[in-house]
Coordinates of C-alpha atoms in Angstrom, one line a residue:
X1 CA 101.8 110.1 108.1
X2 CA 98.2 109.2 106.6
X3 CA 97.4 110.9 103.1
X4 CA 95.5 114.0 104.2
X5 CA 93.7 116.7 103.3
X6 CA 92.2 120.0 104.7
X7 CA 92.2 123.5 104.8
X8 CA 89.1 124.1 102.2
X9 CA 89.0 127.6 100.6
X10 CA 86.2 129.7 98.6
X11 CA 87.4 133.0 97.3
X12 CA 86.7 135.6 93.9
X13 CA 82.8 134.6 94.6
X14 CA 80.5 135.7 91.5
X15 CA 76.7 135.0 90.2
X16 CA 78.3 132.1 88.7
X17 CA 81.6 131.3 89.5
X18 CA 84.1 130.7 92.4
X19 CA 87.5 130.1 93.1
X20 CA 87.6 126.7 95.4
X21 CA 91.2 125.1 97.1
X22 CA 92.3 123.1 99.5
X23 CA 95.6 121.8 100.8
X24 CA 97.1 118.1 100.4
X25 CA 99.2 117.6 103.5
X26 CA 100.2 114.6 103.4
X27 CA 100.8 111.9 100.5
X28 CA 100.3 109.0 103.0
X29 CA 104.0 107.4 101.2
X30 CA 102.4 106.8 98.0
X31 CA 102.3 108.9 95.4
X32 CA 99.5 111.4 95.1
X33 CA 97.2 110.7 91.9
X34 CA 94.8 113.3 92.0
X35 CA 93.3 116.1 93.9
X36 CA 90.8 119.0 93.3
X37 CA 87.7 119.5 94.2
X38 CA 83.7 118.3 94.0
X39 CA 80.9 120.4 95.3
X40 CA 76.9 120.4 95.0
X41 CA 74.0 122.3 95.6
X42 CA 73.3 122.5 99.3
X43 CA 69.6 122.2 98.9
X44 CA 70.5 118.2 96.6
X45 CA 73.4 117.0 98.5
X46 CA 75.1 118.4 101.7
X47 CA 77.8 116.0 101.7
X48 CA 79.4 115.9 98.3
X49 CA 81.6 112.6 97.4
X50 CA 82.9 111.8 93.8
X51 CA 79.9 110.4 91.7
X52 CA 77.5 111.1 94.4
X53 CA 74.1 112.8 93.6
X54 CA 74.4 116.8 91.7
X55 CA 78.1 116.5 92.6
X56 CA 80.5 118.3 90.0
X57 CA 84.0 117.3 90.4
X58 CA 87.3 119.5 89.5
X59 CA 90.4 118.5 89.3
X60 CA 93.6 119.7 90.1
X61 CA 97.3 118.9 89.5
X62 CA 98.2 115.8 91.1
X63 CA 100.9 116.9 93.8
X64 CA 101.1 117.5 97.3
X65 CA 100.5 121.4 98.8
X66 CA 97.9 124.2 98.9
X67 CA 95.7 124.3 95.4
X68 CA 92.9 126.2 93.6
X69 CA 90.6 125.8 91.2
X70 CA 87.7 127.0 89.2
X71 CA 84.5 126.8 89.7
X72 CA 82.6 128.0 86.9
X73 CA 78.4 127.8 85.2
X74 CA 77.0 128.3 88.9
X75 CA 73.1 129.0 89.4
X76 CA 73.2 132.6 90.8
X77 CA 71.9 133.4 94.6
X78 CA 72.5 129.4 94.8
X79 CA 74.1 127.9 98.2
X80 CA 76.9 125.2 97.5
X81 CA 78.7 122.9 99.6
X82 CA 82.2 121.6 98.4
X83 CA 85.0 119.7 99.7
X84 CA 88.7 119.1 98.9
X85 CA 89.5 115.2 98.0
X86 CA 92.9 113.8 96.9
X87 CA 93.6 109.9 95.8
X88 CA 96.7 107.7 95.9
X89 CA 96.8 103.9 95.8
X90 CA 95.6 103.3 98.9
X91 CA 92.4 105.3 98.2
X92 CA 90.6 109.1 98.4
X93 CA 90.4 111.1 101.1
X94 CA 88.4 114.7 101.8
X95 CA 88.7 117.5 103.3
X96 CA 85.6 118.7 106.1
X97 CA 83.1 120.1 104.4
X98 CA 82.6 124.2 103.5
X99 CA 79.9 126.1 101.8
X100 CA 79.5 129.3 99.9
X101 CA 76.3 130.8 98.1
X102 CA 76.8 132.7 94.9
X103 CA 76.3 136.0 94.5
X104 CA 73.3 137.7 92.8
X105 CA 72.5 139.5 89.6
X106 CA 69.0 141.1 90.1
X107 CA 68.9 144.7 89.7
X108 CA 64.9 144.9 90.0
X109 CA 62.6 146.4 92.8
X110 CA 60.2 144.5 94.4
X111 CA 58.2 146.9 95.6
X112 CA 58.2 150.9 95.9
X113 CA 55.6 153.0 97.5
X114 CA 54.8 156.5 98.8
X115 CA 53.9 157.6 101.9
X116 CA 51.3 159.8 99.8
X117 CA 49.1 159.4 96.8
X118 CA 49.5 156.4 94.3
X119 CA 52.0 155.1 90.9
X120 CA 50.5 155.0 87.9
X121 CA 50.6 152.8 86.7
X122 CA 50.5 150.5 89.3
X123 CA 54.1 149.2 90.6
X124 CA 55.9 146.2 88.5
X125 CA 59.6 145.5 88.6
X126 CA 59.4 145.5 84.8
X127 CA 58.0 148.8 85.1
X128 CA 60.7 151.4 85.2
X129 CA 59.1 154.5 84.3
X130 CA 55.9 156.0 86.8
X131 CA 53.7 159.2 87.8
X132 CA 52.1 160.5 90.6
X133 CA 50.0 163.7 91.8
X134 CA 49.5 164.6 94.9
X135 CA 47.5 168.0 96.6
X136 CA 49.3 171.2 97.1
X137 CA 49.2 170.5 100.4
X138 CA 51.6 168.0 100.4
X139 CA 55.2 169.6 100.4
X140 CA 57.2 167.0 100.7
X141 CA 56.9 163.1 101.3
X142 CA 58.5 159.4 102.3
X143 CA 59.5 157.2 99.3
X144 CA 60.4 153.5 100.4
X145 CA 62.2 151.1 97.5
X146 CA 62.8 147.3 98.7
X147 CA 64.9 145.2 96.3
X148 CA 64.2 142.0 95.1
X149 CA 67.3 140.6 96.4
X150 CA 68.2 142.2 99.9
X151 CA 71.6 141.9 99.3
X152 CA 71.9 144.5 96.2
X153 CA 72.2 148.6 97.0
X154 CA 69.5 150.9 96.3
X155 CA 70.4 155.1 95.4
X156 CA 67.5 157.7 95.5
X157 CA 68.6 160.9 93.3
X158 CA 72.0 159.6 94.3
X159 CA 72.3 159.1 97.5
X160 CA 72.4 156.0 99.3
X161 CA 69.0 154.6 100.6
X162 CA 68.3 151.7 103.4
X163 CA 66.4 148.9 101.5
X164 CA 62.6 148.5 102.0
X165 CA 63.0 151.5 104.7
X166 CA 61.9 154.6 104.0
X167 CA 63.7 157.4 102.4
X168 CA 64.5 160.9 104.0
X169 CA 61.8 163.6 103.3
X170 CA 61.7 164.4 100.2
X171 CA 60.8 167.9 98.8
X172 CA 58.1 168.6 96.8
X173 CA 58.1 172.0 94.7
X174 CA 54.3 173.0 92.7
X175 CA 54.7 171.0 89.7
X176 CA 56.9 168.4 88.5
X177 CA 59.2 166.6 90.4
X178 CA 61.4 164.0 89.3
X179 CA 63.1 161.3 91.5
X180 CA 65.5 158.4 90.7
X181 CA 65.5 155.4 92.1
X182 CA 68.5 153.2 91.2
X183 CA 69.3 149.7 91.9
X184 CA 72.6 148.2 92.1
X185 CA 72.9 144.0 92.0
X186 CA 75.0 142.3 94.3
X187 CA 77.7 141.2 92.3
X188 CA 77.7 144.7 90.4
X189 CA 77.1 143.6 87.4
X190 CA 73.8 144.9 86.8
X191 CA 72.6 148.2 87.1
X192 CA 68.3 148.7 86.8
X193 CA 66.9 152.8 87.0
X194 CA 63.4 153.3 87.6
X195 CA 62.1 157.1 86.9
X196 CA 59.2 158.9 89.5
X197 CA 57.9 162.0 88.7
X198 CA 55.8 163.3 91.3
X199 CA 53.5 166.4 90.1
X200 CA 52.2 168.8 93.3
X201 CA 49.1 170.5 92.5
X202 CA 48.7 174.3 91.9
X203 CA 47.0 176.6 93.4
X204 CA 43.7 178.9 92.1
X205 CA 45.5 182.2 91.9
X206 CA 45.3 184.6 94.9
X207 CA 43.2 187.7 94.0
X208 CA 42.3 190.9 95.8
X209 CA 41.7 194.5 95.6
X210 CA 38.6 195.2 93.4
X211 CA 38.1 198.8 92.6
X212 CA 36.5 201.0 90.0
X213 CA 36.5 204.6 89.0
X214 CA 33.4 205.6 87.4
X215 CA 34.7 208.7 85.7
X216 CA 31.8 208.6 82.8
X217 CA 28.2 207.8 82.0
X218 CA 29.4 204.3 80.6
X219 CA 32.9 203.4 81.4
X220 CA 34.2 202.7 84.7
X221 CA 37.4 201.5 85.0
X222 CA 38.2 198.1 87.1
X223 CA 41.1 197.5 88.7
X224 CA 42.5 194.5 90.7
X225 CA 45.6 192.6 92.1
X226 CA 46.6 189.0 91.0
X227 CA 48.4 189.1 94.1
X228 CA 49.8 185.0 93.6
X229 CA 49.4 182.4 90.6
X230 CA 49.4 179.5 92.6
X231 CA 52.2 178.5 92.0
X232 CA 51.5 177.8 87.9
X233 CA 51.2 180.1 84.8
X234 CA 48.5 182.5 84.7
X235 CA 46.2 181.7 81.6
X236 CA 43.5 184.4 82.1
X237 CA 42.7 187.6 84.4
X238 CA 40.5 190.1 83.9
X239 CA 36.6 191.3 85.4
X240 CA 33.3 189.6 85.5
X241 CA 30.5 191.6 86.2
X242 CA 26.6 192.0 86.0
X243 CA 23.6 194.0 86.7
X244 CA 23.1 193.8 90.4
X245 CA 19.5 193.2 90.4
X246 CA 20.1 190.0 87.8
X247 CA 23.3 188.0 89.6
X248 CA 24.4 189.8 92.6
X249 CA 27.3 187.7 93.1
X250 CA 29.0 187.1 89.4
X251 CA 31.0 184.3 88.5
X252 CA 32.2 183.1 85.0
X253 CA 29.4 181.6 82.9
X254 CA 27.1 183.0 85.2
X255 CA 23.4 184.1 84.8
X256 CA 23.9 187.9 83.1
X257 CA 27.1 187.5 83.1
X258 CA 30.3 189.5 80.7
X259 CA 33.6 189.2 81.0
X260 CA 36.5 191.6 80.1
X261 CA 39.6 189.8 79.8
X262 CA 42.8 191.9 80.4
X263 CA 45.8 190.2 79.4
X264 CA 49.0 189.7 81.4
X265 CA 49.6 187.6 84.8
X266 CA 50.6 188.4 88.6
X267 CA 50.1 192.5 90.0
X268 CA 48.1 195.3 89.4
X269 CA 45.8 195.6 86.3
X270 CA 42.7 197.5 84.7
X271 CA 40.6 198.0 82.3
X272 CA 37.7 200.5 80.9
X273 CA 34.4 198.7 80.6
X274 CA 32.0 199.8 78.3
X275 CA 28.7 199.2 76.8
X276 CA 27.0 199.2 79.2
X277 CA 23.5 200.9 81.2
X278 CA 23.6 204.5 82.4
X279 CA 22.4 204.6 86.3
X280 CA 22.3 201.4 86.6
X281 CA 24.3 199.5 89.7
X282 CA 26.4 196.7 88.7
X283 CA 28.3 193.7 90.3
X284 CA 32.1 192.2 89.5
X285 CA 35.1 190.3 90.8
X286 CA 38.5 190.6 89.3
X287 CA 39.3 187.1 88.6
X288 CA 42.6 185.1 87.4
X289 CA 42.9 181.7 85.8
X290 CA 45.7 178.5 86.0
X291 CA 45.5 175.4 85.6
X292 CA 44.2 174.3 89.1
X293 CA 40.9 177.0 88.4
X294 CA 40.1 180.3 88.8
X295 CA 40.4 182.8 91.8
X296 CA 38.5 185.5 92.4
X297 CA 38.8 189.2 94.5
X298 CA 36.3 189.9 97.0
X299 CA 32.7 191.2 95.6
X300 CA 32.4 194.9 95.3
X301 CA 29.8 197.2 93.0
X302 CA 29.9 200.5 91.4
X303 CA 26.6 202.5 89.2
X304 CA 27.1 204.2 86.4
X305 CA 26.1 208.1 85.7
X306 CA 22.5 209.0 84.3
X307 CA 22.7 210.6 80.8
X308 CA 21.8 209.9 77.5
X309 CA 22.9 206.9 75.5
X310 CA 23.2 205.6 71.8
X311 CA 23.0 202.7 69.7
X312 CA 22.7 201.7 66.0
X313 CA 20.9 199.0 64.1
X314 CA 20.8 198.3 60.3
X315 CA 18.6 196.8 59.6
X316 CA 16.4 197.9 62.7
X317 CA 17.1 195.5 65.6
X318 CA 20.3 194.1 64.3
X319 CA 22.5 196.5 66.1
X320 CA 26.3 197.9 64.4
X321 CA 28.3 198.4 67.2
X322 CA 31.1 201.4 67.7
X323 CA 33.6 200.6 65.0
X324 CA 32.4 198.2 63.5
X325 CA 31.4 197.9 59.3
X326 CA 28.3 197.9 57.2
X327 CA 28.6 196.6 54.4
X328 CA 26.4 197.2 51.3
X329 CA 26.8 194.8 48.7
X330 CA 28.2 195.1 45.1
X331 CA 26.5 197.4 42.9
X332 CA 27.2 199.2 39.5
X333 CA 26.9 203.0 39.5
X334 CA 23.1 202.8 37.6
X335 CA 21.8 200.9 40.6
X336 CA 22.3 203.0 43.4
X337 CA 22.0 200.8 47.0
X338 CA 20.0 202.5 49.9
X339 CA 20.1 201.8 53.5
X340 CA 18.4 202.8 56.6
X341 CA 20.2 203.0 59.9
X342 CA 18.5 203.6 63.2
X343 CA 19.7 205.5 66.2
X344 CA 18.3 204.6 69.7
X345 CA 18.5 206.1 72.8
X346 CA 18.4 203.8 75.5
X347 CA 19.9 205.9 78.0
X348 CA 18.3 208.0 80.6
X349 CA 18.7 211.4 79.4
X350 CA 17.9 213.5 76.0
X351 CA 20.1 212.4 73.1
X352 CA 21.0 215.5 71.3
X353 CA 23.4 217.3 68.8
X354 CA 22.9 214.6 66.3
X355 CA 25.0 215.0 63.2
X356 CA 26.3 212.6 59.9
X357 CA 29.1 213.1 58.1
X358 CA 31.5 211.2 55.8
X359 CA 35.1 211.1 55.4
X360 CA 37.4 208.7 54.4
X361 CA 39.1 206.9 50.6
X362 CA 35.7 207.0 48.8
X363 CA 33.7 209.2 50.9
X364 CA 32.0 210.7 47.4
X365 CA 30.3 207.3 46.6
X366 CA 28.8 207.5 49.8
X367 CA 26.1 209.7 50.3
X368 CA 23.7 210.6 53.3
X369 CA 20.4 212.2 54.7
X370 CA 20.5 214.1 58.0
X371 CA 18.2 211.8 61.0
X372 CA 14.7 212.9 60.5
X373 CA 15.0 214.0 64.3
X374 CA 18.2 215.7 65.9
X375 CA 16.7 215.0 69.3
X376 CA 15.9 211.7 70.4
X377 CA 13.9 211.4 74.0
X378 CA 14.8 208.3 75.9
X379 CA 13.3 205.1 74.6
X380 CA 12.6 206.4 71.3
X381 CA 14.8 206.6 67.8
X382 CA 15.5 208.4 64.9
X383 CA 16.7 207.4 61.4
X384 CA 18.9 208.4 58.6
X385 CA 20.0 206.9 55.2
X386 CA 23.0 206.5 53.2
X387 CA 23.1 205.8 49.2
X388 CA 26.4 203.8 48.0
X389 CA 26.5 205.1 44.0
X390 CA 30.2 204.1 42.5
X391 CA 31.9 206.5 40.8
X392 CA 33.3 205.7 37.5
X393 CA 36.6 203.7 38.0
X394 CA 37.6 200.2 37.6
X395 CA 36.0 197.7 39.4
X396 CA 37.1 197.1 43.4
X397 CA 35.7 198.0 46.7
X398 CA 34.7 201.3 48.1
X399 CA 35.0 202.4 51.6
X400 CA 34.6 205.2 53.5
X401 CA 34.0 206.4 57.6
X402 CA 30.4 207.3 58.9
X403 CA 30.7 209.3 61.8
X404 CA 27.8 210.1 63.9
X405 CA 27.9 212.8 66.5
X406 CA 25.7 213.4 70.1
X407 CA 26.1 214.4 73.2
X408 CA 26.4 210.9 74.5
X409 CA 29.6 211.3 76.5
X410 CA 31.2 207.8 76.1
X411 CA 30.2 207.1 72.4
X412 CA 31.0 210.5 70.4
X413 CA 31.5 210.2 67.7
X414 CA 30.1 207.1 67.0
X415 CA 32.2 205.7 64.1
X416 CA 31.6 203.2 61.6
X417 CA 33.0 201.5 58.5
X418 CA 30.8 201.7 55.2
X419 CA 32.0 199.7 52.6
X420 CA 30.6 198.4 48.8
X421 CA 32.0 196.9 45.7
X422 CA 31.4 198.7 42.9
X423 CA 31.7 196.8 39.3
X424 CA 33.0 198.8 36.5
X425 CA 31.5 199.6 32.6
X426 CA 34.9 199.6 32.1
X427 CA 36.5 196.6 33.8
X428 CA 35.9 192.4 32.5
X429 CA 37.2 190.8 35.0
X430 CA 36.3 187.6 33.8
X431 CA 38.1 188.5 29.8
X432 CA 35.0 187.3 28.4
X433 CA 34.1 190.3 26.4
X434 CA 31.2 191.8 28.4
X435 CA 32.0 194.3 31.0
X436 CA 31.4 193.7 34.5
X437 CA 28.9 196.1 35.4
X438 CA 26.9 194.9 32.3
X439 CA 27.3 191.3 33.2
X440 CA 25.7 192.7 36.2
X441 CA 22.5 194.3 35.6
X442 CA 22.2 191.6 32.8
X443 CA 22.2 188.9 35.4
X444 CA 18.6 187.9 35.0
X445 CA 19.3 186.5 31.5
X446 CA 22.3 184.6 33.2
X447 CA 25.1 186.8 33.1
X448 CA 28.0 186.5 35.5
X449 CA 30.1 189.2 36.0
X450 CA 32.8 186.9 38.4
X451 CA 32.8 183.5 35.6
X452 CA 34.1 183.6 32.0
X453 CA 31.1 182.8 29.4
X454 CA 32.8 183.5 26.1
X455 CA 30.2 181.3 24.1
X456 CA 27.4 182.9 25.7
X457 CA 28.7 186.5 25.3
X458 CA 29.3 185.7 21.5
X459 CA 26.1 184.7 21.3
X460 CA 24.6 187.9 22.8
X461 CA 26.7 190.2 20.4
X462 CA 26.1 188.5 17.3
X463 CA 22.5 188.7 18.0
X464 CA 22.5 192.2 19.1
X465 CA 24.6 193.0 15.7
X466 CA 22.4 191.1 13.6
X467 CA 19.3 193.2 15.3
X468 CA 21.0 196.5 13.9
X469 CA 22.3 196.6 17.9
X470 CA 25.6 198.1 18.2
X471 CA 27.3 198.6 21.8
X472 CA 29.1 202.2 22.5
X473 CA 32.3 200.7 21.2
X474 CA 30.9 199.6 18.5
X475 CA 28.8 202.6 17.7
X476 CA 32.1 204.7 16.5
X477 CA 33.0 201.9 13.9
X478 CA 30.0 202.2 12.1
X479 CA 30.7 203.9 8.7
X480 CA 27.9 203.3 6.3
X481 CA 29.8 203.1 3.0
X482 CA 26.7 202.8 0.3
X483 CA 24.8 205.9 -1.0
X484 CA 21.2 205.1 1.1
X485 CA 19.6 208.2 -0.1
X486 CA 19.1 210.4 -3.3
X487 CA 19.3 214.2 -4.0
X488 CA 16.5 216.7 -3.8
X489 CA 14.8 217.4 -6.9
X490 CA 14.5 220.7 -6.0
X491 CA 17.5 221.6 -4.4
X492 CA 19.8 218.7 -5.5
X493 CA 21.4 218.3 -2.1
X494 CA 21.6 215.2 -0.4
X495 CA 19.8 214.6 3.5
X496 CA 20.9 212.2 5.7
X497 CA 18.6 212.0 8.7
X498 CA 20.2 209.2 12.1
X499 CA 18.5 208.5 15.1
X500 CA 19.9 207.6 17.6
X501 CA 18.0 205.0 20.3
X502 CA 19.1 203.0 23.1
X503 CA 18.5 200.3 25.6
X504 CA 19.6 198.5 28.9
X505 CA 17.6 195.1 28.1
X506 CA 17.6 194.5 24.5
X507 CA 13.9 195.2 24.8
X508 CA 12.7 198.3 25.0
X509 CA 14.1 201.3 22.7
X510 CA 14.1 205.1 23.6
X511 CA 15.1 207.8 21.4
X512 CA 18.8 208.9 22.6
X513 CA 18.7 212.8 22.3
X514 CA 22.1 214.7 21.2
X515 CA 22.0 217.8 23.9
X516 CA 23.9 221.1 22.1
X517 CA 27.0 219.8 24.2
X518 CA 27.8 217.3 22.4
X519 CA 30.7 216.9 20.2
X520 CA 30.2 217.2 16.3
X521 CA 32.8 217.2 14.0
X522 CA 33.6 216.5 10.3
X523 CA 36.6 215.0 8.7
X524 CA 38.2 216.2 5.5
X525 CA 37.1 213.3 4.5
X526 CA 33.9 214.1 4.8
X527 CA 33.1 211.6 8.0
X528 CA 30.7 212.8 10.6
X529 CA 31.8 212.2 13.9
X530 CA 29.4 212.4 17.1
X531 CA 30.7 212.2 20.5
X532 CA 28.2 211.9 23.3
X533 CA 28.1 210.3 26.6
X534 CA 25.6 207.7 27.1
X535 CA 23.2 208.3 29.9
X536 CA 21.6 205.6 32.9
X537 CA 22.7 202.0 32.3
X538 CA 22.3 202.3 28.5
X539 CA 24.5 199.3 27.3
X540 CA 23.2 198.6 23.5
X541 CA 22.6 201.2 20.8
X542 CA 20.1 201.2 17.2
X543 CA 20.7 203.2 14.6
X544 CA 17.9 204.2 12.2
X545 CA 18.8 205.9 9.2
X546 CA 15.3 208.0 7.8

């Protein structure tokens, strides 16, 4: 028989290797001297022959009978042709010719798209991660992923999905939704996610059933039903109203508008709204807020009572609402502060029954007037004052509760919060030798009762001292030691007239009477002791001897 060969074989196919055979039949009488295998790429050579153009060769044992080889560094997605060969003396013969093509590696989309809205950002197979938004309306949609190679798998969420076809409908809940798309390469080697999160729009809450109980002059209560939230979280609910003849039709930000948030999210809710005009006809929507807007109820109205109504200003025109504090300032308790508070009516009926009073921690440094009127017509006012005068204490703030009473149903009593820092004669905050209420009412020359000023202090004193100017602690230290007078030549007693003067400024000196309630005393040791209190702001003292 001739030397032959046949029977060519491609098996265990990869990206870039195959396992290639063929079978030598037939040794011709002469010993076989080699066998194998040469192949090419289809697309250079079609008919592969040893040493012809892009032709590999392989080799095999040199023997008769079926063989395999390996074909290894092939180009991936690559068609090949090949054919078995084996030589003796007389020469080489081959097989007919086979082909195979490679498997592939990619693992990347081409493409995907949606049936609605758009990726962001816009597709690339590089690209793994994307977004979308589409309206509430859409509740579900068609996702179609085509693979770069047609030959690898593609998986949605898991599930097996036709390439370049669209998916199944695909469910869209409000808000996010993530997807999966997964790519599998041919020869499973490779394995490339990409990551879609759709987001399905919300929603303006659902709201209905506006009511309101008018059950006083000024505070009706609103009620209303946040009935759905859109489908997302509820941020904020509550009433927006106006006076009818303004905005008849009131929406948030609008012309005249106020707003009384009530916290919470889906149901039933309320809220007492005050503040506002008696007989007067006003206009409001319950309303609710998420993050696709704001709904609101249907329109309704409701008008307040007639009757009297009240409001405070200090100073006049600058009003102090119900609750709210007044403060006075800081003050020592020889500088009394005085202010005037206003009362308005601007309600349609009388304003009666007026009456202050003052409770509260430090109600006694608080002080007030009755209103110069107890009846106030509407449209007009009264007034009344309070005086803050610290008692003695250290320094700190004062408070106390003014409470004014009417006959203005929704506002009685009508409370507020007086408060005042009283500095002490007694207290340095700053350690710098000068008291604080002193450093106070000596401010004009400097002082400052809240910063340390040693130098400036010292200064002060030892010109004071030097002046014959002795403070109150300094006044019971005195003890003249030398005789400054000599006996009567009549009596041969000894008189020793002191006078007392005192002073605020360092300026201006008035005698300091000793009233019969003062405390005299002598020592056995013959020292005089006087113990009064000293009177006003009286912060220096001179002694004159006569």
């Amino acid at each position: 028989m001739p030397l032959a060969v046949g029977a060519p074989t491609s098996t265990n196919i990869t990206a870039t290797s195959a396992t290639l055979g063929g079978n030598v039949s037939s040794d011709g009488g002469s010993s076989v001297t080699g066998r194998g295998v040469v192949l090419s790429r289809t697309s250079f050579n079609s008919n592969p022959l040893i040493g012809g153009t892009d032709v590999t060769k392989i080799n095999a044992s040199a023997s008769t009978g079926v063989f395999t080889v390996s074909a290894s560094n092939l180009t991936s997605e690559t068609a090949y042709t090949f054919k078995a060969f084996v030589t003796n003396a007389t020469g080489t013969v081959y097989s007919a010719p086979a082909s195979f093509t490679t498997l592939s590696s990619n693992a990347l989309l081409s493409s995907l798209a949606l049936s609605t809205g758009s990726l962001v950002p816009a597709f690339s197979s590089g690209q793994a991660q994307y977004t979308s938004t589409v309206p509430n309306a859409t509740s579900s949609l068609l996702l179609t992923a085509t693979s770069a190679n047609a030959n690898a798998s593609i998986s949605i969420n898991g599930a097996a999905a036709a390439i370049g076809t669209s998916s199944g409908t695909l469910s869209l809940i409000i808000g996010r939704n993530d997807f999966t798309v997964s790519v599998t390469s041919q020869d499973g080697t490779n394995m490339v996610t990409y990551m879609l999160t759709i987001y399905r729009s919300a929603l303006p809450p659902s709201v209905n059933s506006p009511t309101a109980t008018v059950s006083g002059v000024y505070t009706p209560t609103l009620g209303g039903n946040v009935a759905s939230d859109g489908g997302s979280a509820i941020t904020e609910r509550g009433f927006v109203f106006s006076v009818a003849s303004v905005n008849g039709d009131p929406l948030l930000g609008g012309t005249g508008t106020t707003k009384k948030i009530v916290t919470g999210s889906t149901g039933v809710f309320s809220a007492g709204i005050d503040g506002l005009q008696s007989g007067t006809t006003y206009a409001y929507k319950a309303y609710a807020t998420n993050n696709a807007g704001t709904g609101y109820s249907a329109l309704a109205q409701f008008t307040t009572l007639t009757g009297p109504d009240i409001t405070v200003q200090q100073p006049a025109g600058v009003p102090v609402v119900p609750g709210g504090t007044k403060a006075f300032g800081t003050t020592t308790k020889t500088s009394p502060i005085s202010l005037t508070f206003t009362i308005s009516n601007p309600g349609s009926g009388d304003l009666s029954a007026l009456g202050i009073s003052i409770d509260g921690t430090n109600a006694a440094d608080f002080t007030t007037s009755p209103p110069s009127s107890t009846l106030v017509k509407p449209g007009e006012s009264t007034s009344f004052t309070v005086h803050f005068t610290p008692s003695p204490g250290p320094t700190g703030n004062r408070t106390a509760n003014l409470h004014i009473t009417s006959n203005a149903p929704s506002k009685n009593p009508y409370d507020i919060v007086l408060s005042g820092l009283a500095l002490s004669f007694t207290t340095d905050s700053d350690n710098d030798g000068l008291n604080d209420a002193s450093e106070f009412d000596m401010s004009s020359l400097n002082f400052n009762w809240q910063q340390s000023q040693i130098a400036l202090v010292n200064t002060y004193n030892q010109a004071a001292n030097g002046a014959g100017l002795f403070r109150q602690n300094q006044l019971q230290a005195l003890h003249p030691e030398a005789s400054l007078v000599g006996p009567d030549p009549e009596t041969g007693r000894f008189a020793l007239t002191l006078r007392l003067k005192s002073s605020s400024d360092l300026v201006g000196f008035s005698d300091f009477p000793i009233p019969a309630s003062s405390l005299i005393s002598i020592t056995p040791a013959g020292t005089l002791k006087f113990e009064v209190s000293p009177l006003g702001n009286t912060a220096f003292f001179l002694i004159k001897i006569d």
